[in-house]
Coordinates of C-alpha atoms and ligand atoms in Angstrom, one line a residue:
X298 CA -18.4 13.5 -17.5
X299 CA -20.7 13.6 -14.7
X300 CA -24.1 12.7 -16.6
X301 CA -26.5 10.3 -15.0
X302 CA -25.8 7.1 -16.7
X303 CA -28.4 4.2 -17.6
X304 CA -27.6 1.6 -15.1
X305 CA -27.2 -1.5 -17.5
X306 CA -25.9 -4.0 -15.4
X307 CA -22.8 -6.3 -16.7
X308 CA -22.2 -3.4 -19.5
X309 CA -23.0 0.1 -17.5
X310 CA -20.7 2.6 -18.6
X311 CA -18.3 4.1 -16.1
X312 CA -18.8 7.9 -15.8
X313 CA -14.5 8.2 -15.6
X314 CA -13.7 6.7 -19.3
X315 CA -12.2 3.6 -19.5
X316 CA -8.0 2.7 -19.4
X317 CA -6.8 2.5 -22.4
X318 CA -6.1 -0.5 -22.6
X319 CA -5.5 -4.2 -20.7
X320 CA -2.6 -3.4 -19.9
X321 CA -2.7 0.2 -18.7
X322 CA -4.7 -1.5 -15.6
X323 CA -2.3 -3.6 -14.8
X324 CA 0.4 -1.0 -14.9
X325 CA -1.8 1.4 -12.8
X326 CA -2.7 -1.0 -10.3
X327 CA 0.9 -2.2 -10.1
X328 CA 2.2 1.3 -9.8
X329 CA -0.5 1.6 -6.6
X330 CA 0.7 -1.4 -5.4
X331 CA 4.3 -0.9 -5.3
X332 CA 5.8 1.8 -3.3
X333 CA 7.1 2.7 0.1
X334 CA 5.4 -0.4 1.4
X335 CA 7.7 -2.7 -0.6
X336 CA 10.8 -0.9 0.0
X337 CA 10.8 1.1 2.9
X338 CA 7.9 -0.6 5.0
X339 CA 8.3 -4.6 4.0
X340 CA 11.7 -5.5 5.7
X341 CA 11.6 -2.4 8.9
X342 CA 8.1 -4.6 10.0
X343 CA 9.9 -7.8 8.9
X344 CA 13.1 -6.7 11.5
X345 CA 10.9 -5.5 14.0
X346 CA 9.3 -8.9 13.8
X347 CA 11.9 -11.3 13.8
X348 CA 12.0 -11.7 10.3
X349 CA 11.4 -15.5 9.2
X350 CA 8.5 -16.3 10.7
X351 CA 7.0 -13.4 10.2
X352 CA 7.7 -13.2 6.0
X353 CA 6.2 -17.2 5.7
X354 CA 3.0 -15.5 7.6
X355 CA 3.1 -12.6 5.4
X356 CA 3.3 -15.2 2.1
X357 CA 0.3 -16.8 3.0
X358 CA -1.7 -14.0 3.8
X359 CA -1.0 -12.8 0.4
X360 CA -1.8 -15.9 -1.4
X361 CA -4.8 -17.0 0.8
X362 CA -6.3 -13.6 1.7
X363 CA -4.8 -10.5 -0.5
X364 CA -5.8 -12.4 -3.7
X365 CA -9.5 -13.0 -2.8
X366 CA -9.7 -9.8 -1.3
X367 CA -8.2 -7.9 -4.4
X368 CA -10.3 -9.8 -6.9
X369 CA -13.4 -9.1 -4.7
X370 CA -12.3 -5.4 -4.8
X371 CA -12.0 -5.1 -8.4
X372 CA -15.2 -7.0 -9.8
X373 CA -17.4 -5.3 -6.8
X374 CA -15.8 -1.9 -8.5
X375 CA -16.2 -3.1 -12.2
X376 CA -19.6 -3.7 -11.6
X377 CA -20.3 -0.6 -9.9
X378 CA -18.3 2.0 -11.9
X379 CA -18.3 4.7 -9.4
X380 CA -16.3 6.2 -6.9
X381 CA -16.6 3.5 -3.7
X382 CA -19.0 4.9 -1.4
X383 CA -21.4 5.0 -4.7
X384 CA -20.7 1.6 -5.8
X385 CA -21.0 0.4 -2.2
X386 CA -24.2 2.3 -1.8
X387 CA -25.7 1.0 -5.5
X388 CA -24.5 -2.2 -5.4
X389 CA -26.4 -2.8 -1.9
X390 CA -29.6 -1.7 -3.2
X391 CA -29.1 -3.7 -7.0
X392 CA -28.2 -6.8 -5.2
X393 CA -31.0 -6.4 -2.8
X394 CA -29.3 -5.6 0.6
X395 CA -29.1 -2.4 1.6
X396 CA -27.5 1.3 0.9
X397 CA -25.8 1.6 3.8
X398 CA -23.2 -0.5 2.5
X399 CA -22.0 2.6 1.4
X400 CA -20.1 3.1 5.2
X401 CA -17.7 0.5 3.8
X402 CA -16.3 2.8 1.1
X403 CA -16.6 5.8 3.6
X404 CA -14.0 3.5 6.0
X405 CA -12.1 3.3 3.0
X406 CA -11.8 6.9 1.9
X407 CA -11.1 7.8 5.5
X408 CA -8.6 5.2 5.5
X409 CA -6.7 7.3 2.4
X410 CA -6.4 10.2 3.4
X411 CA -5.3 8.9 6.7
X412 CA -2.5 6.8 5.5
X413 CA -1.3 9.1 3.1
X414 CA -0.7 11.9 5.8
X415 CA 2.1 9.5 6.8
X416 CA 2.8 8.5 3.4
X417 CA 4.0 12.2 1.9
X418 CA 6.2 12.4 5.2
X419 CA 7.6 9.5 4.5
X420 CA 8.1 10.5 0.8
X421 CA 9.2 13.7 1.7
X422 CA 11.7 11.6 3.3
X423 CA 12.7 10.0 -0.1
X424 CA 13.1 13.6 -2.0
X425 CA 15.8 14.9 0.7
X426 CA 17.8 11.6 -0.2
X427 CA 17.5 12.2 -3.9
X428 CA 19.2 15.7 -2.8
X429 CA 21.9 14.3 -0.5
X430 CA 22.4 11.4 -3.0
X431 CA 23.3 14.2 -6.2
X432 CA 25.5 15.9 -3.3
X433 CA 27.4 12.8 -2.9
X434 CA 27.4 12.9 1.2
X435 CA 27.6 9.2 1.3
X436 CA 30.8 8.4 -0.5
X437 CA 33.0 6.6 1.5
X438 CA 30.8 7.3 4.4
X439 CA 30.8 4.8 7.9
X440 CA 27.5 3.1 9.6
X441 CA 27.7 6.0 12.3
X442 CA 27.9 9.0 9.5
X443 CA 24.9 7.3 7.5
X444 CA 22.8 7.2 10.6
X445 CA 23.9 10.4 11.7
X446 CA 22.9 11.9 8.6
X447 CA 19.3 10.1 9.1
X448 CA 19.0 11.4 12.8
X449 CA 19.9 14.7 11.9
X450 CA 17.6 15.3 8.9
X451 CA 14.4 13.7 10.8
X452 CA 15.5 15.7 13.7
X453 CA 14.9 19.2 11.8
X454 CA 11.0 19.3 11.2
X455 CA 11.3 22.2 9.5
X456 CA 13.5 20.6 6.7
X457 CA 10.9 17.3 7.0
X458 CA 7.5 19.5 6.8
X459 CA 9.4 21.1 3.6
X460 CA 10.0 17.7 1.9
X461 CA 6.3 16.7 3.0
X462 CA 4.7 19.7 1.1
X463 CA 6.7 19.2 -1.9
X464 CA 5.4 15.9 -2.3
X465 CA 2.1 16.9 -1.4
X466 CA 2.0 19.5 -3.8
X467 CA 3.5 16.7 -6.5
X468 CA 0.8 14.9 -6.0
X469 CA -2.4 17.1 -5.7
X470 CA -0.7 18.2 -9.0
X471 CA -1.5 15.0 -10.9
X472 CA -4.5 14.2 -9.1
X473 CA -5.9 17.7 -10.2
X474 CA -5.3 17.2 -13.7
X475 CA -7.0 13.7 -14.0
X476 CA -4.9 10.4 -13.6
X477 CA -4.6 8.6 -17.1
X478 CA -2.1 9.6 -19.5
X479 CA 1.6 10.3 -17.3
X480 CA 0.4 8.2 -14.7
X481 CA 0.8 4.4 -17.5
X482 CA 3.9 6.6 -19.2
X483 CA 5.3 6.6 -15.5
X484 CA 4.7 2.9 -14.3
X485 CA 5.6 1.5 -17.6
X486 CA 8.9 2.7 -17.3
X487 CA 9.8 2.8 -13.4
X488 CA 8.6 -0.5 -12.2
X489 CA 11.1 -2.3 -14.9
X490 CA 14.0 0.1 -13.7
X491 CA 13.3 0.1 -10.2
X492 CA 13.6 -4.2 -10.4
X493 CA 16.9 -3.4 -12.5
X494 CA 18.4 -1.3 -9.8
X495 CA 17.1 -3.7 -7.0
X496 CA 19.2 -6.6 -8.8
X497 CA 22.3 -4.4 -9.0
X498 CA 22.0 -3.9 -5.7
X499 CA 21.4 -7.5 -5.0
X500 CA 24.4 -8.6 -6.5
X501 CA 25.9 -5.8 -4.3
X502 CA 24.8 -7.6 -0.8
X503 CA 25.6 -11.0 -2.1
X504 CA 29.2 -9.5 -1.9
X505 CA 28.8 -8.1 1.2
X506 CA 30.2 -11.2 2.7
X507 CA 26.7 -11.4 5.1
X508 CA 24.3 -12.8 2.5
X509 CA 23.8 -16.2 4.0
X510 CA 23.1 -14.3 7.3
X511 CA 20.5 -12.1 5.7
X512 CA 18.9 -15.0 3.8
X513 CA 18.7 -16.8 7.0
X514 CA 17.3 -13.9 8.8
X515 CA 14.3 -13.9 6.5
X516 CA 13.7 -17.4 5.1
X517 CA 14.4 -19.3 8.8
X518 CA 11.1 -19.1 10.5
X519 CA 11.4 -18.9 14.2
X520 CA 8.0 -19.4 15.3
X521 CA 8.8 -18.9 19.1
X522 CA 9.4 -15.3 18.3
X523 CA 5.9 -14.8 16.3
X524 CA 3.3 -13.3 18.7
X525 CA -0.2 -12.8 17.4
X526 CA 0.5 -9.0 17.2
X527 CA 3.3 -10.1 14.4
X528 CA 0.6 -11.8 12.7
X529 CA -1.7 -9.0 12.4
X530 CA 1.2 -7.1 11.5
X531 CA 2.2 -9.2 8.8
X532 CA -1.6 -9.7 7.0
X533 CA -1.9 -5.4 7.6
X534 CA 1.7 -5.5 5.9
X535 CA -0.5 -7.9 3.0
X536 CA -3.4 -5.2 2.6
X537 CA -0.9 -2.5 3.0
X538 CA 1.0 -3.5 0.1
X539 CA -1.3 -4.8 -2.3
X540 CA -3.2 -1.2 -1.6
X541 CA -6.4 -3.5 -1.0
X542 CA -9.2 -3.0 1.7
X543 CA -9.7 0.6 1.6
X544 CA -11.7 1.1 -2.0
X545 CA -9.0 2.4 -4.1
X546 CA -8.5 -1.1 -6.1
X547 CA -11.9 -0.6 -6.6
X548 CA -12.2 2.9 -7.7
X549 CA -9.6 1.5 -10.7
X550 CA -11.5 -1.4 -11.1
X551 CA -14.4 0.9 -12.1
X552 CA -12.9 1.9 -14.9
X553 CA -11.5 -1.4 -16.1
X554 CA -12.9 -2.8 -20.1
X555 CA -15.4 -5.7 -19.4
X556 CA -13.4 -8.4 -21.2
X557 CA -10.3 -7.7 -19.0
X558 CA -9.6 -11.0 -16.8
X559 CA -9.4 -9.9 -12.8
X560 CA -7.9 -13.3 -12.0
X561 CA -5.2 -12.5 -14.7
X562 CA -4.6 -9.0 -13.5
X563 CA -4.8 -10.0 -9.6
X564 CA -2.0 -12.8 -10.3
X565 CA 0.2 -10.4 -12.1
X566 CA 0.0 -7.3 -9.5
X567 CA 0.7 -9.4 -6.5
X568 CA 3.2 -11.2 -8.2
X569 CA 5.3 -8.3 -9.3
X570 CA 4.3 -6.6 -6.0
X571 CA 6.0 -9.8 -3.8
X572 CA 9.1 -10.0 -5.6
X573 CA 9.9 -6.5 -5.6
X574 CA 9.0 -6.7 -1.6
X575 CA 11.4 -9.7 -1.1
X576 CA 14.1 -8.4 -2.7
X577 CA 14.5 -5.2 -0.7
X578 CA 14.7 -7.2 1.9
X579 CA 17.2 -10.0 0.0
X580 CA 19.3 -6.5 -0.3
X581 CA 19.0 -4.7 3.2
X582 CA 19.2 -7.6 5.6
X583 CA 22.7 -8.5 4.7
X584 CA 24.0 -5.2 4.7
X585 CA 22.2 -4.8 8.0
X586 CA 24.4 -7.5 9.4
X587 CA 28.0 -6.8 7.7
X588 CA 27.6 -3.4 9.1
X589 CA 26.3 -4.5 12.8
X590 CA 23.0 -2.9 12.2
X591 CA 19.6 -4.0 14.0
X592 CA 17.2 -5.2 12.0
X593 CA 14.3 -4.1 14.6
X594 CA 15.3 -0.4 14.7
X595 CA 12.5 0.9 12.6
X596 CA 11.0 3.2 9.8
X597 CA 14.8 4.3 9.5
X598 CA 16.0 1.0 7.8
X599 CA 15.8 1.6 4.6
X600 CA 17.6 5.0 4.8
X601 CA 20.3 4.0 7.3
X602 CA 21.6 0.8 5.1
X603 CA 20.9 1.3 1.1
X604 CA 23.4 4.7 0.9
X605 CA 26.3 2.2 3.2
X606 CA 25.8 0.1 0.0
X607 CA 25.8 3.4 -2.6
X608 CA 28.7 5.0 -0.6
X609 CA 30.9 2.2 -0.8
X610 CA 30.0 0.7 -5.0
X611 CA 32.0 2.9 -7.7
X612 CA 29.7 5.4 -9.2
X613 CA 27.7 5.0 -6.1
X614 CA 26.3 8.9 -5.9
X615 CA 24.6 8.2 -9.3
X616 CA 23.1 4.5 -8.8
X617 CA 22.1 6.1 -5.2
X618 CA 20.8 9.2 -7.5
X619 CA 18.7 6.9 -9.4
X620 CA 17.6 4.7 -6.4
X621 CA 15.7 7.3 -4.5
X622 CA 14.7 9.2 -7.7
X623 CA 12.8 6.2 -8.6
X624 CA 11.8 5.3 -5.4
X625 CA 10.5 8.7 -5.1
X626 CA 8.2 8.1 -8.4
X627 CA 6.9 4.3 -6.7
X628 CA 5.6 6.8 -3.8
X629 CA 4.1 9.3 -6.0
X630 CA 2.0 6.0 -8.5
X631 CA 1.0 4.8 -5.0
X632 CA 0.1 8.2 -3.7
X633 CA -2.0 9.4 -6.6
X634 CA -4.0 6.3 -5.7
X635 CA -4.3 6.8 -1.7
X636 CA -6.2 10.3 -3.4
X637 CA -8.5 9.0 -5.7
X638 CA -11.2 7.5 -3.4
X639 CA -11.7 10.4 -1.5
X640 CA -11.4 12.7 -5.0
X641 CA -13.7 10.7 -6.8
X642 CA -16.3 11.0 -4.3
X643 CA -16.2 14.7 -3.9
X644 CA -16.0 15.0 -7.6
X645 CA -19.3 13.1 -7.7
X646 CA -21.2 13.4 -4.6
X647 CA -20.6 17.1 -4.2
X648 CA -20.2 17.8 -7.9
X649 CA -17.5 19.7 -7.6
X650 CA -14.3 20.4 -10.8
X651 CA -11.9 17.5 -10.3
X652 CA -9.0 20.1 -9.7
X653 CA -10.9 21.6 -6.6
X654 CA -11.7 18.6 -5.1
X655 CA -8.0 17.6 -5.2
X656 CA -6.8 20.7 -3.6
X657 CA -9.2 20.4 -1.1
X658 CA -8.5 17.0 0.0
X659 CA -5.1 17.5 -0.3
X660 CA -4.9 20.4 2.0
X661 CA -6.3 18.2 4.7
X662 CA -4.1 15.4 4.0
X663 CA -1.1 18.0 4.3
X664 CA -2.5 19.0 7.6
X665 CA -2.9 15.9 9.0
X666 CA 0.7 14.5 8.2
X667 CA 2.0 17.4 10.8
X668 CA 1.5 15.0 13.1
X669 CA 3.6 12.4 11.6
X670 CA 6.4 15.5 11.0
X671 CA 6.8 15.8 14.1
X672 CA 6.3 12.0 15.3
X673 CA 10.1 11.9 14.7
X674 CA 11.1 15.2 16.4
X675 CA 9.7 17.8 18.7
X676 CA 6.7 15.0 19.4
X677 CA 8.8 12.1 19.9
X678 CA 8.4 11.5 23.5
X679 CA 4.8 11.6 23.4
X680 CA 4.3 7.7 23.2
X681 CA 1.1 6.5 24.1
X682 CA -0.4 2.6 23.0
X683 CA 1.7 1.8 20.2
X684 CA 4.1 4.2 20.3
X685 CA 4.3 8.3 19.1
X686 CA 1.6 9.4 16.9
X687 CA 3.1 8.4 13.5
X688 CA 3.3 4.5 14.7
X689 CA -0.8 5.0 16.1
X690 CA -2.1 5.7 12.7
X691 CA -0.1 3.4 11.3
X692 CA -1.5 1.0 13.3
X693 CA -5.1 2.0 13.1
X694 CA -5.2 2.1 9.7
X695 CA -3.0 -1.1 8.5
X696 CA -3.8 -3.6 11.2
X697 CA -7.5 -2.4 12.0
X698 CA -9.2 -0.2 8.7
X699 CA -7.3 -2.2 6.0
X700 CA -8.5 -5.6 7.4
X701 CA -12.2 -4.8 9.0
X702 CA -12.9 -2.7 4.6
X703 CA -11.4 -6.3 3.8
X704 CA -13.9 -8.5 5.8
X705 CA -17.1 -6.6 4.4
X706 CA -15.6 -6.2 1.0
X707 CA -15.5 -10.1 0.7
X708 CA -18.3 -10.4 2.6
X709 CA -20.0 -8.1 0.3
X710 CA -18.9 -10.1 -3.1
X711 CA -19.2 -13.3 -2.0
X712 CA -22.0 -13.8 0.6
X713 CA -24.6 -10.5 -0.5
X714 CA -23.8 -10.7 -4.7
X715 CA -25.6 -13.0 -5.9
X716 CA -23.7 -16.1 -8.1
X717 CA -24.5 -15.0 -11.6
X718 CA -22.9 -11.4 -11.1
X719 CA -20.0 -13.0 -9.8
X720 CA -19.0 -15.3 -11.8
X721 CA -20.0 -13.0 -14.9
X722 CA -17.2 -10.7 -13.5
X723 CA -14.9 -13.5 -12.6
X724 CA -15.0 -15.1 -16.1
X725 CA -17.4 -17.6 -15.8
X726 CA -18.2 -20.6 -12.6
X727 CA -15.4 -23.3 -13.5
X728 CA -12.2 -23.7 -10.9
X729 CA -10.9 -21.3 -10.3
X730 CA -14.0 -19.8 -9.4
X731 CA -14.9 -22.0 -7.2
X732 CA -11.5 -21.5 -5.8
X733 CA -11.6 -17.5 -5.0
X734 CA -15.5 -18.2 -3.5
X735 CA -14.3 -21.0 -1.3
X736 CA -11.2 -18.1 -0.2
X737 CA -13.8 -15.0 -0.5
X738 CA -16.6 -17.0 1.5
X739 CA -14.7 -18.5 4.3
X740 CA -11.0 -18.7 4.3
X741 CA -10.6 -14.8 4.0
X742 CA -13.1 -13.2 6.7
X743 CA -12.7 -15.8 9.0
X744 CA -9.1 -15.5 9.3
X745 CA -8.7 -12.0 9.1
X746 CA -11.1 -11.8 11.8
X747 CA -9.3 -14.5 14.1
X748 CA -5.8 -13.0 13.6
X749 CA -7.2 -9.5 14.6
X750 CA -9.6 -10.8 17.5
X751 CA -6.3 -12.8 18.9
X752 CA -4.4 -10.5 18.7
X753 CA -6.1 -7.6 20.3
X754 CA -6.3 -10.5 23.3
X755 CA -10.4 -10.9 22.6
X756 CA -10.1 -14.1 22.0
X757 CA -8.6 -16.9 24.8
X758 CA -5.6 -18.2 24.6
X759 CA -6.7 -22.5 23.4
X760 CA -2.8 -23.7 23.8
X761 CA -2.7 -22.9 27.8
Ligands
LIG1008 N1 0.6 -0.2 -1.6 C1 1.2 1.0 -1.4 C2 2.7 0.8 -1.1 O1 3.0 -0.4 -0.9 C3 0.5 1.8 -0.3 C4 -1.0 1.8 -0.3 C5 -1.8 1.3 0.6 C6 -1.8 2.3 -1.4 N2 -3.1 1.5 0.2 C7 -3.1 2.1 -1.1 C8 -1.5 2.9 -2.6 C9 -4.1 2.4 -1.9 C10 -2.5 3.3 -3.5 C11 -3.8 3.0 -3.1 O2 3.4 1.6 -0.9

């Protein structure tokens, strides 16, 4: 697989086999994009944000920069077909700019790893409920049991760092053996069930007597409460959840068929990814407020309202079985995909087996996330910037790596590649061409740079 390949330009041949088909993409890039971000990160960041305000920012970042960014990220890696420091680095050089465009993929693959030593915890996280769901510890149980349940597991790192290598190991499993085959078998089937069970347990909050209150919470925009720290949040939340801005859209992208459209396939990932986002929060916010919740109190959201909801329905320790057996598999899709920038390269720069490099990365990744293990325990109290260790490198790489890969990725596509490589990749120059430029050229980098200079106060304040 690793032969040098003749660099024919629209048609080169990507040295990872193709997907299998159109659709298999889709599903791939779909099962990257939704995961823990939707369901467990979406509506904590939302409460912590004041909700409203905060989910009409986080719309329009989508629309206005996610999209271009993603479709930027896809042709740059369909063009390329290598891993993303390589296609960076070629690129460059093909398009007559330089190599060292290759950093931007290096960001990127430093990015992965990074946010996937939280991600596993957090995964880990989901496992243990699968356990205590099958047990059937939430039956019947109160607000105060369900919490203390959460405390007390989070509490014990031991228990967490368990959870965290079993998910670890999960995934360096698949990523070892080469992505294709299980990874479509697995989308294909769990996004549709995971959008079943979220409407089951819509029609469970719409009952809860407190939906108006949690519709209100997130569709009421309350612009006094939006800082330009919510801002970034909510655009990092964007690139967080579409998986864009760190290479690994791109690293699928290389192996996408030529006559695939990326408009089509960008419109139906964020689609699917958005609606799955809104309605875990359609289904926690009310149950947040008909059990006198907070909606701000953090990463512990998710696992301190849904089993409330489980422990009270009929046949509750089976859809609650289901919930966080799926959710478990969204993790893994999006995991497998944190990995494969920083896989691929090894694979390819250092020429080593595919089942080596996986190991190796993963073993690192593993390491790192001790720090997030024990964010929630024995390290809680050391708090420093933006709070313990965990919430820093979720900060650095969501509101700061995820937006600055961004800016040169559309930078790259739109301002250094020239207009015929484009628009070959794009599908040819009519509107909506000229649409995604117009987004890719200025709309995108300019704003994500504005909301992050604002926000980290380098910018003056015009209104005063
Ligand atoms: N989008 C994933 C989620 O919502 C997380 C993620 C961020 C990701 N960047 C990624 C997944 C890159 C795969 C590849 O849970």
């Amino acid at each position: 697989m690793l032969n040098e390949q003749a660099t024919g330009k629209a048609s080169r041949a990507s040295l990872h086999g193709h997907w299998s088909s159109h659709m298999a993409f889709i599903l791939a890039v779909t099962g990257s994009a939704v995961g823990l971000g939707n369901i467990w990160k979406f509506p904590y960041i939302a409460g912590q944000n004041g909700g409203g305000a905060f989910v009409l920012v986080y719309l329009i970042c989508v629309v206005l920069i996610g999209m271009p960014v993603m479709m930027s990220e896809i042709l740059i890696g369909r063009r390329g077909r290598r891993n993303p420091i390589a296609t960076m680095a070629l690129l460059g050089a093909e398009e007559g700019s330089t190599r060292h465009w290759r950093l931007v993929g290096l960001v990127g693959v430093l990015a992965g790893i990074l946010i996937l030593s939280y991600y596993s915890v957090i995964a880990g996280w989901t496992l243990a409920y699968v356990y205590k769901s099958i047990t059937g510890v939430f039956a019947g149980a109160t607000a105060a049991e369900v919490s203390a349940q959460f405390g007390g597991f989070v509490g014990d790192w031991r228990l967490v760092a368990v959870c965290h290598t079993l998910f670890m190991g999960l995934t360096i499993f698949v990523v070892a053996r080469g992505v294709e085959r299980g990874l479509e078998q697995a989308v294909k089937f769990m996004v549709p069930a995971l959008l079943l069970l979220m409407l089951t347990l819509l029609g469970y909050s719409m009952n809860s007597g407190h939906f108006g209150e949690g519709l209100a919470f997130m569709f009421t925009p309350d612009f006094d409460k939006l800082t330009w720290d919510s801002v970034l949040a909510a655009m990092g939340q964007a690139f967080f959840s579409l998986s864009i801005g760190m290479g690994a859209i791109m690293a699928y992208g290389a192996y996408l068929p030529q006559e695939t459209s990326i408009t089509g396939a960008t419109a139906a990932v964020v689609t699917a990814d958005t609606v799955i986002a809104i309605l875990a929060g359609l289904v926690i916010f009310p149950l947040v407020f008909a059990n006198g919740l907070d909606p701000a109190e953090g990463p512990g959201l998710v696992f301190d309202t849904l089993p409330l909801a489980f422990g009270q329905m009929t046949g509750g320790a089976v859809f609650a079985t289901l919930f966080f057996v799926l959710l478990s598999f969204a993790a893994w899709t999006s995991a497998i995909g944190l990995m494969e920038p920083a896989v691929a390269w090894m694979v390819e720069h250092f020429g080593r087996a595919r089942a080596q490099a996986a190991v190796l990365v993963g073993i690192l990744i593993w390491a790192l996330g001790f720090a997030t293990v024990l964010s929630f325990n024995v390290l809680a109290d050391l708090t420093f910037y933006k709070g313990t260790i965990f919430a820093n490198i979720d900060y650095l790489t969501s509101n700061f790596m995820l937006p600055l890969g961004a800016v040169f990725m559309t930078v790259f596509a739109a301002w250094v590649m020239c207009r015929n490589s484009t628009a070959e990749e794009l599908g040819g120059a009519g509107t909506l061409y000229k649409l995604w430029r117009l987004l890719a050229r200025f709309v995108a980098p300019l704003a994500i740079l504005f909301i992050f200079l604002k926000a980290v106060g380098l910018l003056p304040d015009f209104s005063s």
